[in-house]
Short mmCIF file of C-alpha atoms in Angstrom, two decimals:
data_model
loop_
_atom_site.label_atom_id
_atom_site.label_comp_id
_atom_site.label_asym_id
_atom_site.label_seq_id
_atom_site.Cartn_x
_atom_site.Cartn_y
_atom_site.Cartn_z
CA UNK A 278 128.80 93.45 121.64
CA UNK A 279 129.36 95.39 119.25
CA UNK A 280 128.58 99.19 119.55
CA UNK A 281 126.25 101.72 117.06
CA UNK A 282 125.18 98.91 114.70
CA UNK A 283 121.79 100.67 114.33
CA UNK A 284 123.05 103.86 113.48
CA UNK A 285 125.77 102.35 111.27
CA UNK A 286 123.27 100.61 109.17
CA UNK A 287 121.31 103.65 108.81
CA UNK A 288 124.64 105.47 108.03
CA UNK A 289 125.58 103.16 105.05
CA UNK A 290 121.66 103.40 103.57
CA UNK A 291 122.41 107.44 103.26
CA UNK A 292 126.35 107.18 102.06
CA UNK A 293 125.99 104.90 99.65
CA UNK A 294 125.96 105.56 96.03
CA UNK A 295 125.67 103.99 92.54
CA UNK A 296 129.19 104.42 91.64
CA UNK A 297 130.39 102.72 94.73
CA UNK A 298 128.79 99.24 93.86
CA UNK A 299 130.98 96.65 92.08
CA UNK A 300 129.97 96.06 88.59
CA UNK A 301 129.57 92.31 89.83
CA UNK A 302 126.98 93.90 91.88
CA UNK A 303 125.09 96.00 89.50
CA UNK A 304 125.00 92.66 87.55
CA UNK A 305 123.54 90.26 89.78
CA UNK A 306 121.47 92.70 91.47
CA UNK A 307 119.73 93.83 88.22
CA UNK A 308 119.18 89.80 87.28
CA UNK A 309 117.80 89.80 90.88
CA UNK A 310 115.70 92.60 90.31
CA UNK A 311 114.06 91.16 87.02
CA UNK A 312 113.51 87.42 88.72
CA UNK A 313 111.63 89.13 91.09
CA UNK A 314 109.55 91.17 88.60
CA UNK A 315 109.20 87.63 86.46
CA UNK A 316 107.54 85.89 89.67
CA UNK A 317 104.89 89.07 90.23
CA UNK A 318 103.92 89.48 86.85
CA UNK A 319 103.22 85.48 86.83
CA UNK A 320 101.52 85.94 89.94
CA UNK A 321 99.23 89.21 89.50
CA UNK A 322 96.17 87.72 88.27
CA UNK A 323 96.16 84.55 90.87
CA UNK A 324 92.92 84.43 93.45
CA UNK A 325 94.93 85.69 96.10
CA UNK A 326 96.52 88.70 94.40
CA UNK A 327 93.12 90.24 93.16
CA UNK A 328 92.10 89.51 96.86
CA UNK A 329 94.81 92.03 97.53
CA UNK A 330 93.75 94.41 94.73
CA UNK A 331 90.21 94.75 96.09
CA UNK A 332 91.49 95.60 99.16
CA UNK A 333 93.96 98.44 98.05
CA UNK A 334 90.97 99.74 95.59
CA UNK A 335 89.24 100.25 99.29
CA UNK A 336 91.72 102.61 100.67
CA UNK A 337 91.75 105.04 97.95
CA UNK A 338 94.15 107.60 97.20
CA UNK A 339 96.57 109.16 94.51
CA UNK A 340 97.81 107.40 91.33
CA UNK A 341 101.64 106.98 92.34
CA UNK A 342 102.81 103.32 91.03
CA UNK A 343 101.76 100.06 89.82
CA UNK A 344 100.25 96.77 90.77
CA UNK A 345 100.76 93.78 89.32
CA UNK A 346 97.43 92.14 87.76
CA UNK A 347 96.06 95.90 88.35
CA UNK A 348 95.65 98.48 85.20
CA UNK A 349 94.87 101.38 87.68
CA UNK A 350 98.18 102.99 89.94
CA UNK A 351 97.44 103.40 93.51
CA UNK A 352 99.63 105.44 96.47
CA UNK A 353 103.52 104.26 96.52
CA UNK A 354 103.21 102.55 99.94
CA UNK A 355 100.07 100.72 98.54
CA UNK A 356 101.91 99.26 96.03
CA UNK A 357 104.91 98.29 97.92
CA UNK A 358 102.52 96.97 100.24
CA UNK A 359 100.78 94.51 97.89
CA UNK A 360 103.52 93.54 95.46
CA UNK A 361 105.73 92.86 98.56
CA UNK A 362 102.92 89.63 98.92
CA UNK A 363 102.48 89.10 95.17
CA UNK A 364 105.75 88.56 94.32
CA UNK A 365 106.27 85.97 96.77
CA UNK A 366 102.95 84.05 96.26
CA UNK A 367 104.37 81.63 93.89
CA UNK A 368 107.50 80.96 96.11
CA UNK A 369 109.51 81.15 92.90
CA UNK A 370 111.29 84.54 94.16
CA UNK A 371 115.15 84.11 95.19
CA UNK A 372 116.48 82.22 98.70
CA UNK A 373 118.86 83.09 100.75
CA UNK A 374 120.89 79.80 101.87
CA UNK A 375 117.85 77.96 101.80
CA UNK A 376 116.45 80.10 104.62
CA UNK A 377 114.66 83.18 103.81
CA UNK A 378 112.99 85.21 101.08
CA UNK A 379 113.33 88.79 100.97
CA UNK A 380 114.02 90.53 97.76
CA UNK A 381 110.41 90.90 97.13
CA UNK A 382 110.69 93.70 99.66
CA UNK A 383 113.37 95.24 98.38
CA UNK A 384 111.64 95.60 94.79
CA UNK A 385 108.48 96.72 95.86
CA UNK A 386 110.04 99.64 98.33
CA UNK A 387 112.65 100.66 95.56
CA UNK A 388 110.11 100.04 92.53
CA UNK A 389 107.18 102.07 94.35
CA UNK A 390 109.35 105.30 95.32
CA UNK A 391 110.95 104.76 91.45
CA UNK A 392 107.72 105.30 89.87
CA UNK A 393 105.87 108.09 92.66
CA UNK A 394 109.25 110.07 92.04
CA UNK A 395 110.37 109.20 88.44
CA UNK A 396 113.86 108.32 89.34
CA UNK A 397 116.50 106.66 87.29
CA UNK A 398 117.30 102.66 86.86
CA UNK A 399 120.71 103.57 88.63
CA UNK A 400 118.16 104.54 91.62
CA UNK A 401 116.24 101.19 91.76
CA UNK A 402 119.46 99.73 91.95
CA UNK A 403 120.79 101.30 94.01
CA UNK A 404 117.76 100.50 95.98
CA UNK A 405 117.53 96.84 95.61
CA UNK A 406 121.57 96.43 96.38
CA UNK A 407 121.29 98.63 99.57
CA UNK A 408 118.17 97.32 100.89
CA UNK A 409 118.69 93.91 100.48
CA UNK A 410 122.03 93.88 102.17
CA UNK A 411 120.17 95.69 105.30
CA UNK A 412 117.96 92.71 104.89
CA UNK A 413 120.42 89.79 104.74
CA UNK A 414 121.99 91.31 107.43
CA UNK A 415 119.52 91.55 110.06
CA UNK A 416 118.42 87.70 108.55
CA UNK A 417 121.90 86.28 109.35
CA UNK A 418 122.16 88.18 112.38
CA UNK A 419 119.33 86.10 113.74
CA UNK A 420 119.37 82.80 114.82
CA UNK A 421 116.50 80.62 113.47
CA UNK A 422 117.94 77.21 113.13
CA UNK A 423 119.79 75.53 115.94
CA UNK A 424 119.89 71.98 117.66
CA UNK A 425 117.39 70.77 120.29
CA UNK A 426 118.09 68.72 123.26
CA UNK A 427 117.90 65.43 121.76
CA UNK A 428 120.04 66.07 118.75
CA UNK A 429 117.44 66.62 116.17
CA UNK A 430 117.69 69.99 114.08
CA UNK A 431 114.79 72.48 114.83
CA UNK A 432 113.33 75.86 113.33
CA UNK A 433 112.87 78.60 116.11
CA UNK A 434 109.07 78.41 117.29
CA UNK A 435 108.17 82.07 117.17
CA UNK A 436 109.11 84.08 114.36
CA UNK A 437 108.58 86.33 111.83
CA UNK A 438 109.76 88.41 108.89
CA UNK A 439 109.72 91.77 110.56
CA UNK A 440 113.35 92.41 109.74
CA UNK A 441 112.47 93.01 106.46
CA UNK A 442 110.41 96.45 106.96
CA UNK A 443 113.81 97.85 107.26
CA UNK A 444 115.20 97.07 104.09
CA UNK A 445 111.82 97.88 102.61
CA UNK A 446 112.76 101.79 104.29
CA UNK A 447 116.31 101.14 103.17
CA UNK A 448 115.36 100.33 99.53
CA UNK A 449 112.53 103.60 99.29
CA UNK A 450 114.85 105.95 101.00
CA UNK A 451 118.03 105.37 98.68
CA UNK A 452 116.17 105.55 95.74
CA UNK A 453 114.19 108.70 97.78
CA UNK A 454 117.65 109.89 98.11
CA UNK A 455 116.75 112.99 100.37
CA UNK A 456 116.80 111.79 104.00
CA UNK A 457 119.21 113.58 106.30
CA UNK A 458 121.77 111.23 108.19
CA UNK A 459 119.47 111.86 111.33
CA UNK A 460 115.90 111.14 109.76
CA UNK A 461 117.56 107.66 108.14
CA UNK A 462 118.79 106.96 112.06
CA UNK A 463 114.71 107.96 112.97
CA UNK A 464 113.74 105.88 110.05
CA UNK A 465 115.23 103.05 111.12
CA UNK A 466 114.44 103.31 114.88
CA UNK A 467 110.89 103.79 113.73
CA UNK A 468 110.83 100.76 111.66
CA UNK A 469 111.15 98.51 114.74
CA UNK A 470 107.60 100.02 116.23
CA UNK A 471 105.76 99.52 112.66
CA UNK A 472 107.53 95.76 111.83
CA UNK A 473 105.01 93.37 112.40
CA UNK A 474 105.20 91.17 115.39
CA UNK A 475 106.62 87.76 115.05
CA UNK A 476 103.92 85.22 115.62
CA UNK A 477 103.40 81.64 117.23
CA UNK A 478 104.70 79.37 114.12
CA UNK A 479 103.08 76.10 113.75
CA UNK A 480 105.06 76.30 110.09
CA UNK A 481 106.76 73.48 111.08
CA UNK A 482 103.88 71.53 111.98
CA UNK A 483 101.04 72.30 110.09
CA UNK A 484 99.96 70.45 106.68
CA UNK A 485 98.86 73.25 105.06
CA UNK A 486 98.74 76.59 105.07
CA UNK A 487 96.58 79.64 105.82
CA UNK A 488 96.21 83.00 103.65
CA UNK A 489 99.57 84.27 105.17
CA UNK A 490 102.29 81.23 104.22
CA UNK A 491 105.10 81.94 107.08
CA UNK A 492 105.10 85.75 107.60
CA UNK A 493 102.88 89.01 106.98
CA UNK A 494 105.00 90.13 103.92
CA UNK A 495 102.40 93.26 103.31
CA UNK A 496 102.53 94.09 106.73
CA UNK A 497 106.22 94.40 106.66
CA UNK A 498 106.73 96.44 103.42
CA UNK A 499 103.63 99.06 105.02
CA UNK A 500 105.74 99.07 107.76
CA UNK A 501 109.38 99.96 106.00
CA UNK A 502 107.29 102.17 104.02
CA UNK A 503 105.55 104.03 106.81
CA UNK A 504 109.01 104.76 108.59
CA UNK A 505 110.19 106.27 105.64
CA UNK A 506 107.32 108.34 105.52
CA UNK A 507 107.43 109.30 109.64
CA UNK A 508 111.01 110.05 109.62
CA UNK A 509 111.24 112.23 106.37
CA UNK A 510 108.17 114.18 108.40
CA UNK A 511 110.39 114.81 111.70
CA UNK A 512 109.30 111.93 114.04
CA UNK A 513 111.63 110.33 115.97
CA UNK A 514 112.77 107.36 116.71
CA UNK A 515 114.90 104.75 119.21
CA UNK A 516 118.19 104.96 117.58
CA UNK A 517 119.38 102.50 119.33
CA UNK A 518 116.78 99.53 118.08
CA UNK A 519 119.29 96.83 117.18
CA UNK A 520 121.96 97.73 119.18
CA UNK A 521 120.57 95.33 122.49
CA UNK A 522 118.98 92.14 122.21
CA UNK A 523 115.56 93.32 121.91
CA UNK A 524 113.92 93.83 118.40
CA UNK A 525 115.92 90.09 116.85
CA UNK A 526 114.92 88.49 119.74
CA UNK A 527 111.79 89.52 119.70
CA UNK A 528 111.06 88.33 116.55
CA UNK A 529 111.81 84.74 117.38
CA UNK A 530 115.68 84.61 117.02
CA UNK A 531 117.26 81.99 119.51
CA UNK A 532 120.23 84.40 119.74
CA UNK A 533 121.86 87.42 117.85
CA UNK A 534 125.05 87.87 116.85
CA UNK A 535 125.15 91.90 116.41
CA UNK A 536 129.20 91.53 114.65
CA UNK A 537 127.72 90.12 111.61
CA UNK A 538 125.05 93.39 110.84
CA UNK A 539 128.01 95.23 110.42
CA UNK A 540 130.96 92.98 109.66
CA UNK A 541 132.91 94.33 106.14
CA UNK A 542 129.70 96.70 106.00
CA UNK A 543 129.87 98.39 102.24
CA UNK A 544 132.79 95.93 100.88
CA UNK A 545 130.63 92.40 101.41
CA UNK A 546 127.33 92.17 99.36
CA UNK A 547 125.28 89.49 100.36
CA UNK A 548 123.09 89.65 97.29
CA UNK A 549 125.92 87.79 95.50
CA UNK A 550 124.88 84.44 97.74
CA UNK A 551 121.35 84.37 96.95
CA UNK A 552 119.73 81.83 95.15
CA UNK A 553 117.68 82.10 91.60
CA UNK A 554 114.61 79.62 91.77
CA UNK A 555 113.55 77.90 88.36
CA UNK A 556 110.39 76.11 89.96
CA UNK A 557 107.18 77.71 92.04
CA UNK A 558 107.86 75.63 94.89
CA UNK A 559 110.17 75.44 98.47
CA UNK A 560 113.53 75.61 97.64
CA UNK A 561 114.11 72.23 98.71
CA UNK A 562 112.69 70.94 96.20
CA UNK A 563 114.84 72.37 93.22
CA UNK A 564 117.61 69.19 93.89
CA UNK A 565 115.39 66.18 93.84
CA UNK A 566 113.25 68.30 90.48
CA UNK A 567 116.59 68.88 89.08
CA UNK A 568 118.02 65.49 89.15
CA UNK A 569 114.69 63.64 88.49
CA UNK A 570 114.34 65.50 84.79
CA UNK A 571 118.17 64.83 84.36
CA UNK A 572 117.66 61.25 84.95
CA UNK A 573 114.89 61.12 82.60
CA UNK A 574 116.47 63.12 79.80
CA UNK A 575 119.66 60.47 79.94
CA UNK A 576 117.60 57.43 80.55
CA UNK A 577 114.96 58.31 78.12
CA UNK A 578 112.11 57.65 81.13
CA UNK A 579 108.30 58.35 80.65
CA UNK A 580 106.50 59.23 83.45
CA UNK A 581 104.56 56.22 82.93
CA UNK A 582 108.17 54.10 83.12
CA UNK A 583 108.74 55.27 86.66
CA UNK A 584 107.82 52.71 89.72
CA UNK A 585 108.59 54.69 92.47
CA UNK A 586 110.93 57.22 93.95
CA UNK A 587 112.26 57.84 97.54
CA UNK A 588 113.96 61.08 98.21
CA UNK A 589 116.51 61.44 100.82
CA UNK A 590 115.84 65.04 101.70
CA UNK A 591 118.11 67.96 103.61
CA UNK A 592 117.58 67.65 107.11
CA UNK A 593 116.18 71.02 107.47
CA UNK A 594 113.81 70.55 105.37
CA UNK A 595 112.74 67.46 106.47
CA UNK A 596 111.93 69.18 110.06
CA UNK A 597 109.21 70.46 108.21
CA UNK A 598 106.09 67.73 108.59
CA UNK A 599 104.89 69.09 105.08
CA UNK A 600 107.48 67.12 104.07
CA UNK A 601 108.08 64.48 105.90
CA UNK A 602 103.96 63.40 105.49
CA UNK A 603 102.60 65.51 102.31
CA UNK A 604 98.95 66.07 101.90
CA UNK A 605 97.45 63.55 98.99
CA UNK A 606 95.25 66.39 97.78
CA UNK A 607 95.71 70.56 97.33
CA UNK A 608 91.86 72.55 97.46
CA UNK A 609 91.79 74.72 94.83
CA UNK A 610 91.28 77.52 96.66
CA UNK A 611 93.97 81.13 96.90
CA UNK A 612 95.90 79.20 99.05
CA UNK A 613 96.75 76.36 96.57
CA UNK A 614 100.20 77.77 95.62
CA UNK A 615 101.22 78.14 99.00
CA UNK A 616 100.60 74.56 100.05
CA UNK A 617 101.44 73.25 96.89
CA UNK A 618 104.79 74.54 96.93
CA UNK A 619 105.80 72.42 100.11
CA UNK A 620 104.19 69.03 98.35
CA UNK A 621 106.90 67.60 96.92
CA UNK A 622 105.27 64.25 95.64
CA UNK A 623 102.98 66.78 93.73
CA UNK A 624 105.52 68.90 92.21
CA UNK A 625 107.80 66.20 91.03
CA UNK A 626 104.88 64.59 89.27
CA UNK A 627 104.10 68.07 87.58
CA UNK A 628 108.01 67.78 86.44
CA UNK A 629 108.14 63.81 85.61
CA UNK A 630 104.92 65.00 83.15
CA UNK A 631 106.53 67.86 81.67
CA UNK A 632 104.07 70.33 82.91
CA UNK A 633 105.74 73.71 82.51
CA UNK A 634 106.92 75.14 85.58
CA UNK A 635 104.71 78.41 86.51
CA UNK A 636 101.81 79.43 88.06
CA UNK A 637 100.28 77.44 85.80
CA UNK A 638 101.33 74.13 87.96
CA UNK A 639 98.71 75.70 90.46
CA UNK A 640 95.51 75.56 88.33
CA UNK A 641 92.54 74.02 88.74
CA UNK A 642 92.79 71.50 86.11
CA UNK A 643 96.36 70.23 87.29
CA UNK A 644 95.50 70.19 90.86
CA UNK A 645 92.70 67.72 89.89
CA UNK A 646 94.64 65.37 87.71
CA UNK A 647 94.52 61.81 88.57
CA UNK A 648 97.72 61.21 86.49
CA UNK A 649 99.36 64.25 88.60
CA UNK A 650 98.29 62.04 91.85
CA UNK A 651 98.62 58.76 90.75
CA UNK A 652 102.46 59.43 90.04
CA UNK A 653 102.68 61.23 93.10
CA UNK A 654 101.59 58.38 95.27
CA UNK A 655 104.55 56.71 94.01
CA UNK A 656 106.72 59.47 95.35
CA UNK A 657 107.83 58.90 98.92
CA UNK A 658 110.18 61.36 101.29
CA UNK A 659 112.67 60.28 103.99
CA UNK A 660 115.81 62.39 105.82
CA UNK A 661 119.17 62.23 104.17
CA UNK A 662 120.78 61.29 107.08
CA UNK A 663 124.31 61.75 105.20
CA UNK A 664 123.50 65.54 105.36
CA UNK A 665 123.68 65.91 109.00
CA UNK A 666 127.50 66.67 109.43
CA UNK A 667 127.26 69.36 106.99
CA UNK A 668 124.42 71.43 108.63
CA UNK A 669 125.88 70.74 112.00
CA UNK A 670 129.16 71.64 110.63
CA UNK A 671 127.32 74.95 109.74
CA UNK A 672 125.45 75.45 112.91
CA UNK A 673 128.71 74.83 114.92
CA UNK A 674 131.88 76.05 113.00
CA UNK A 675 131.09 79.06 110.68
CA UNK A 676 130.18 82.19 111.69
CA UNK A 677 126.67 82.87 109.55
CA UNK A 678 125.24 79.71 110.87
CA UNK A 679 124.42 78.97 107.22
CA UNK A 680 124.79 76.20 104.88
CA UNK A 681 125.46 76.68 101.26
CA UNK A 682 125.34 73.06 100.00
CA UNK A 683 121.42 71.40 100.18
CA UNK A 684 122.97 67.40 99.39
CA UNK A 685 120.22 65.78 98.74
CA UNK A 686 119.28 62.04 97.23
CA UNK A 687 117.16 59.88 95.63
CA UNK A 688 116.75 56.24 94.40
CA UNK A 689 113.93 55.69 91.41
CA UNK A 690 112.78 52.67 90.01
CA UNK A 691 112.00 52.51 86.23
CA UNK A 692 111.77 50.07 83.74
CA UNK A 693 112.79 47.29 86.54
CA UNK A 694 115.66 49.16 86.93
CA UNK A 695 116.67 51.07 89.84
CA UNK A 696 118.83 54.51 89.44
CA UNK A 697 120.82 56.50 92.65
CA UNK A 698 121.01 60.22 91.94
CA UNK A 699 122.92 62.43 94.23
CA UNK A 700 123.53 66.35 93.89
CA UNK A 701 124.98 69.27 96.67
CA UNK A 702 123.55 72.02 94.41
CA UNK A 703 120.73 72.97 92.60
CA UNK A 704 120.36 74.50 89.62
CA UNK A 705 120.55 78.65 90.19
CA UNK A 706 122.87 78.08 93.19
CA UNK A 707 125.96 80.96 92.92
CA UNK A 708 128.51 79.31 94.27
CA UNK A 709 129.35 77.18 91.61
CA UNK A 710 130.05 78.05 87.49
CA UNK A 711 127.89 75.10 86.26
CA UNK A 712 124.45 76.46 88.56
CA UNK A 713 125.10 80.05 88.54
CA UNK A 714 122.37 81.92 87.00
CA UNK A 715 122.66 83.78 83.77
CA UNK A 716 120.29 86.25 81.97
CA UNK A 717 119.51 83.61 79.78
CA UNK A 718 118.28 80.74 81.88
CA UNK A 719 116.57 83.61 83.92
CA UNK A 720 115.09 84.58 80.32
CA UNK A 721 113.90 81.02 80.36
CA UNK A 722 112.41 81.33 83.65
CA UNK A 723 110.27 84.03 82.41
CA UNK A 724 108.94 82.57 79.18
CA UNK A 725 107.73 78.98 81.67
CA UNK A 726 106.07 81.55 84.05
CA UNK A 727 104.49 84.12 81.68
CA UNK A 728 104.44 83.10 78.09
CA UNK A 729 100.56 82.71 78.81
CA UNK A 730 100.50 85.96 79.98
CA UNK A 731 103.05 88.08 77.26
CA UNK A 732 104.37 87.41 73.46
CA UNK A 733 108.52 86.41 73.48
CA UNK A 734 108.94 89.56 72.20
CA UNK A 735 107.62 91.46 75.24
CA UNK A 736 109.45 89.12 77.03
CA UNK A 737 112.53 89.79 75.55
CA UNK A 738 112.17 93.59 75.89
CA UNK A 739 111.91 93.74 79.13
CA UNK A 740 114.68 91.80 79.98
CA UNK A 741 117.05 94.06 77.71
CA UNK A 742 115.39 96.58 79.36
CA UNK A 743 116.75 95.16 82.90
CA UNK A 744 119.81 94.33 81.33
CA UNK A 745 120.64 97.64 80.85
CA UNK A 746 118.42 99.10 83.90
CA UNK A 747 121.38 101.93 84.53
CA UNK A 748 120.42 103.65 81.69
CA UNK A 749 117.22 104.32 82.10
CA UNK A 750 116.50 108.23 83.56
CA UNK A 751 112.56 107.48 84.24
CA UNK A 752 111.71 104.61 85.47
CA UNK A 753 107.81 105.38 85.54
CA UNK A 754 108.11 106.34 81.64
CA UNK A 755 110.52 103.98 80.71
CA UNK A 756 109.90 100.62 82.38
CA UNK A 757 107.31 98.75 80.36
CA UNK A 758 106.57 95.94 83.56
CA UNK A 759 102.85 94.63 82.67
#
């Protein structure tokens, strides 16, 4: 096994600095950092976020940064706290392999400490680079997806997100910038008492969801937050957290390989391989959206033209039972983005219509549709079975037990015609020229998701203003988010 990984981690958090991150970096992690922005401001005035803003109006205390869907600032760890769960409400932030989503985290440490301390844009970079590599690393170090005993593909049964309270520290105390190399190694020690515990999922079984979708994201970002604020205050902490197999496995990991939390530490940046998400729903669900408008761009299809469609899904998402038998009706209550993001028949009707992707695909008045349903009856799921070499090729022969290609297919009948689509990415996928994102299809993103909420031109602003994030010096005065 190998040795000091916990204080190596914390080691890299403190010795890293903005002129030490590839300009491919900076890039991607500044169009990373406004996606994630794009998905809270869509989702700040949603039921469930102004649930969250009446609780942090209860707890009171100084006016240190912002909230989205909330005029008034509230104390740093607050905010974190809350727009950790906001921005991932609409499951429209980024993916990592079709596994996990964590930048959220990473934004609201880095963004909260930004504004409390008025530090630059190279500091929230900085940040969000930093933090989220902490992140993906613990994430790939655990083992989540494996193989049962009768060949089928399975998710582990207990987990959690609890990793990510330490790259919610890791993101606050590099923009903080002021931790000694000892009180990062405390920090991060003390982040695996104030993680949340994993819980019993029935994620895989359930048909909908409760208030919490798979994981306590606010409890997570309090806790990165509150080991920040322990450490830099002298307690201390087990500095040897991730070295053994206790804190991954006791968040639900079948296994850990420790080699890859440190493996070209500094040199490989894992925010390069995560995914930019065009629709509010599961990731797998951007292939079968993607080809299904493609189809009817080329073939000149209605909704009203189509018969039926069957899509062969990803095997790993078709462990999910939300998928393989989805709900023929979403209440419109706070949860209705959470379980409506999981329905595919729903959300492919919402695209066959033309309904602009958003939070908007949530509201009341689409959620009752009869057209919305009728179509979606229509709309039937079944396991690509043509998919299973790859992810066991994954599971068995590389090392981050990851898959980077999501084939997926589907057969729809139109016009008493029938049509075979077949794709291995979706759209906002990095590893290939024609899906990579770009500021301007992420610019797109934002006016579908927000041009309710903001004029293009405020729009637009704030995207140059991301663009060129490193030169802003104040990122409390400067950064106009909404």
């Amino acid at each position: 096994m190998t040795d000091r990984v916990t204080s190596r981690l914390a080691d890299f958090v403190g010795s890293t600095s903005y002129s030490s991150l590839p300009p491919e970096v900076v890039d991607y992690t500044k169009l990373v950092i406004l996606d994630t922005l794009i998905c809270g401001i869509a989702a700040g005035g949603l039921e469930r976020s102004r649930m969250m803003h009446d609780v942090v109006r209860g707890l009171g205390g100084p006016a240190e940064a912002s909230i989205f869907g909330m005029s008034e600032r509230v104390p740093a760890a607050h905010a974190a706290m809350a727009n950790a769960e906001i921005m991932n409400l609409l499951d429209a932030d980024d993916t990592f392999f079709t596994s996990s989503h964590f930048a959220a985290f990473n934004v609201a440490g880095a963004l909260a400490e930004a504004q409390r301390l008025g530090r630059s844009g190279r500091d929230l970079i900085l940040g969000m680079a930093v933090g989220f590599d902490i992140n993906a690393r613990l994430n790939l170090a655990s083992v989540v997806l494996g193989e049962a005993a009768d060949g089928s593909f399975q998710w582990a049964g207990v987990n959690g997100m609890g990793f990510a309270a330490f790259g919610t520290a890791a993101s606050a105390a590099a923009v903080r910038g002021v931790l000694s190399r000892e009180q990062l190694r405390n920090m991060f020690g003390l982040a695996a008492w104030t993680a949340p515990t994993p819980v019993v999922s029935k994620v895989t079984t359930r048909l909908d969801h409760l208030s919490f979708k798979y994981a306590n994201y606010p409890g997570a970002a309090l806790g990165g937050m509150m080991a920040l604020a322990l450490a830099e205050r002298g307690y201390v902490g087990d500095q040897e957290c991730l070295d053994g197999e206790g804190f991954i496995r006791a968040q639900g990991s079948l296994s850990t390989d420790h080699e890859l939390m440190v493996e070209e530490l500094g040199q490989k940046w894992w925010i390069l391989e995560t995914c930019i998400k065009y629709y509010p729903s599961c990731r797998y669900t951007a292939g079968p959206i993607d080809m299904l408008r493609r189809l009817m761009h080329k073939e000149k299809l209605a909704a009203k033209d189509i018969e039926r469609i069957e899509i062969r899904m990803h095997p790993m998402g078709y462990a999910l039972r939300i998928f393989r038998e989805p709900p023929r009706s979403i209440a419109a209550d706070h949860r209705a983005p959470l379980n409506g993001a999981f329905n595919i028949p729903y959300v492919m009707a919402l695209a066959a219509l033309g309904r602009t992707p958003g939070p908007q695909w949530y509201a009341p008045e689409n959620l009752a549709d009869p057209e919305v349903w009728n179509l979606a009856s229509r709309i039937v799921t079944t396991e690509d079975e043509s998919a299973r070499d790859d992810v066991l090729h994954a599971f068995r022969e590389t090392r981050i037990r990851r898959f980077r290609k999501t084939p997926a297919s589907m057969k729809v009948w139109a016009k008493g015609q029938e049509f075979t689509c077949e794709s291995e990415y979706a759209d906002g996928d990095p590893w290939t020229e024609a899906t990579h994102a770009t500021w301007d299809s992420v610019r797109g993103k934002f006016r579908n998701f927000c041009s309710h909420l903001l004029p293009d031109s405020r729009i637009d602003a704030l995207v140059e203003q991301i663009r060129g994030l490193e030169r802003i010096e104040d990122v409390a005065r400067e950064l106009a988010i909404p």
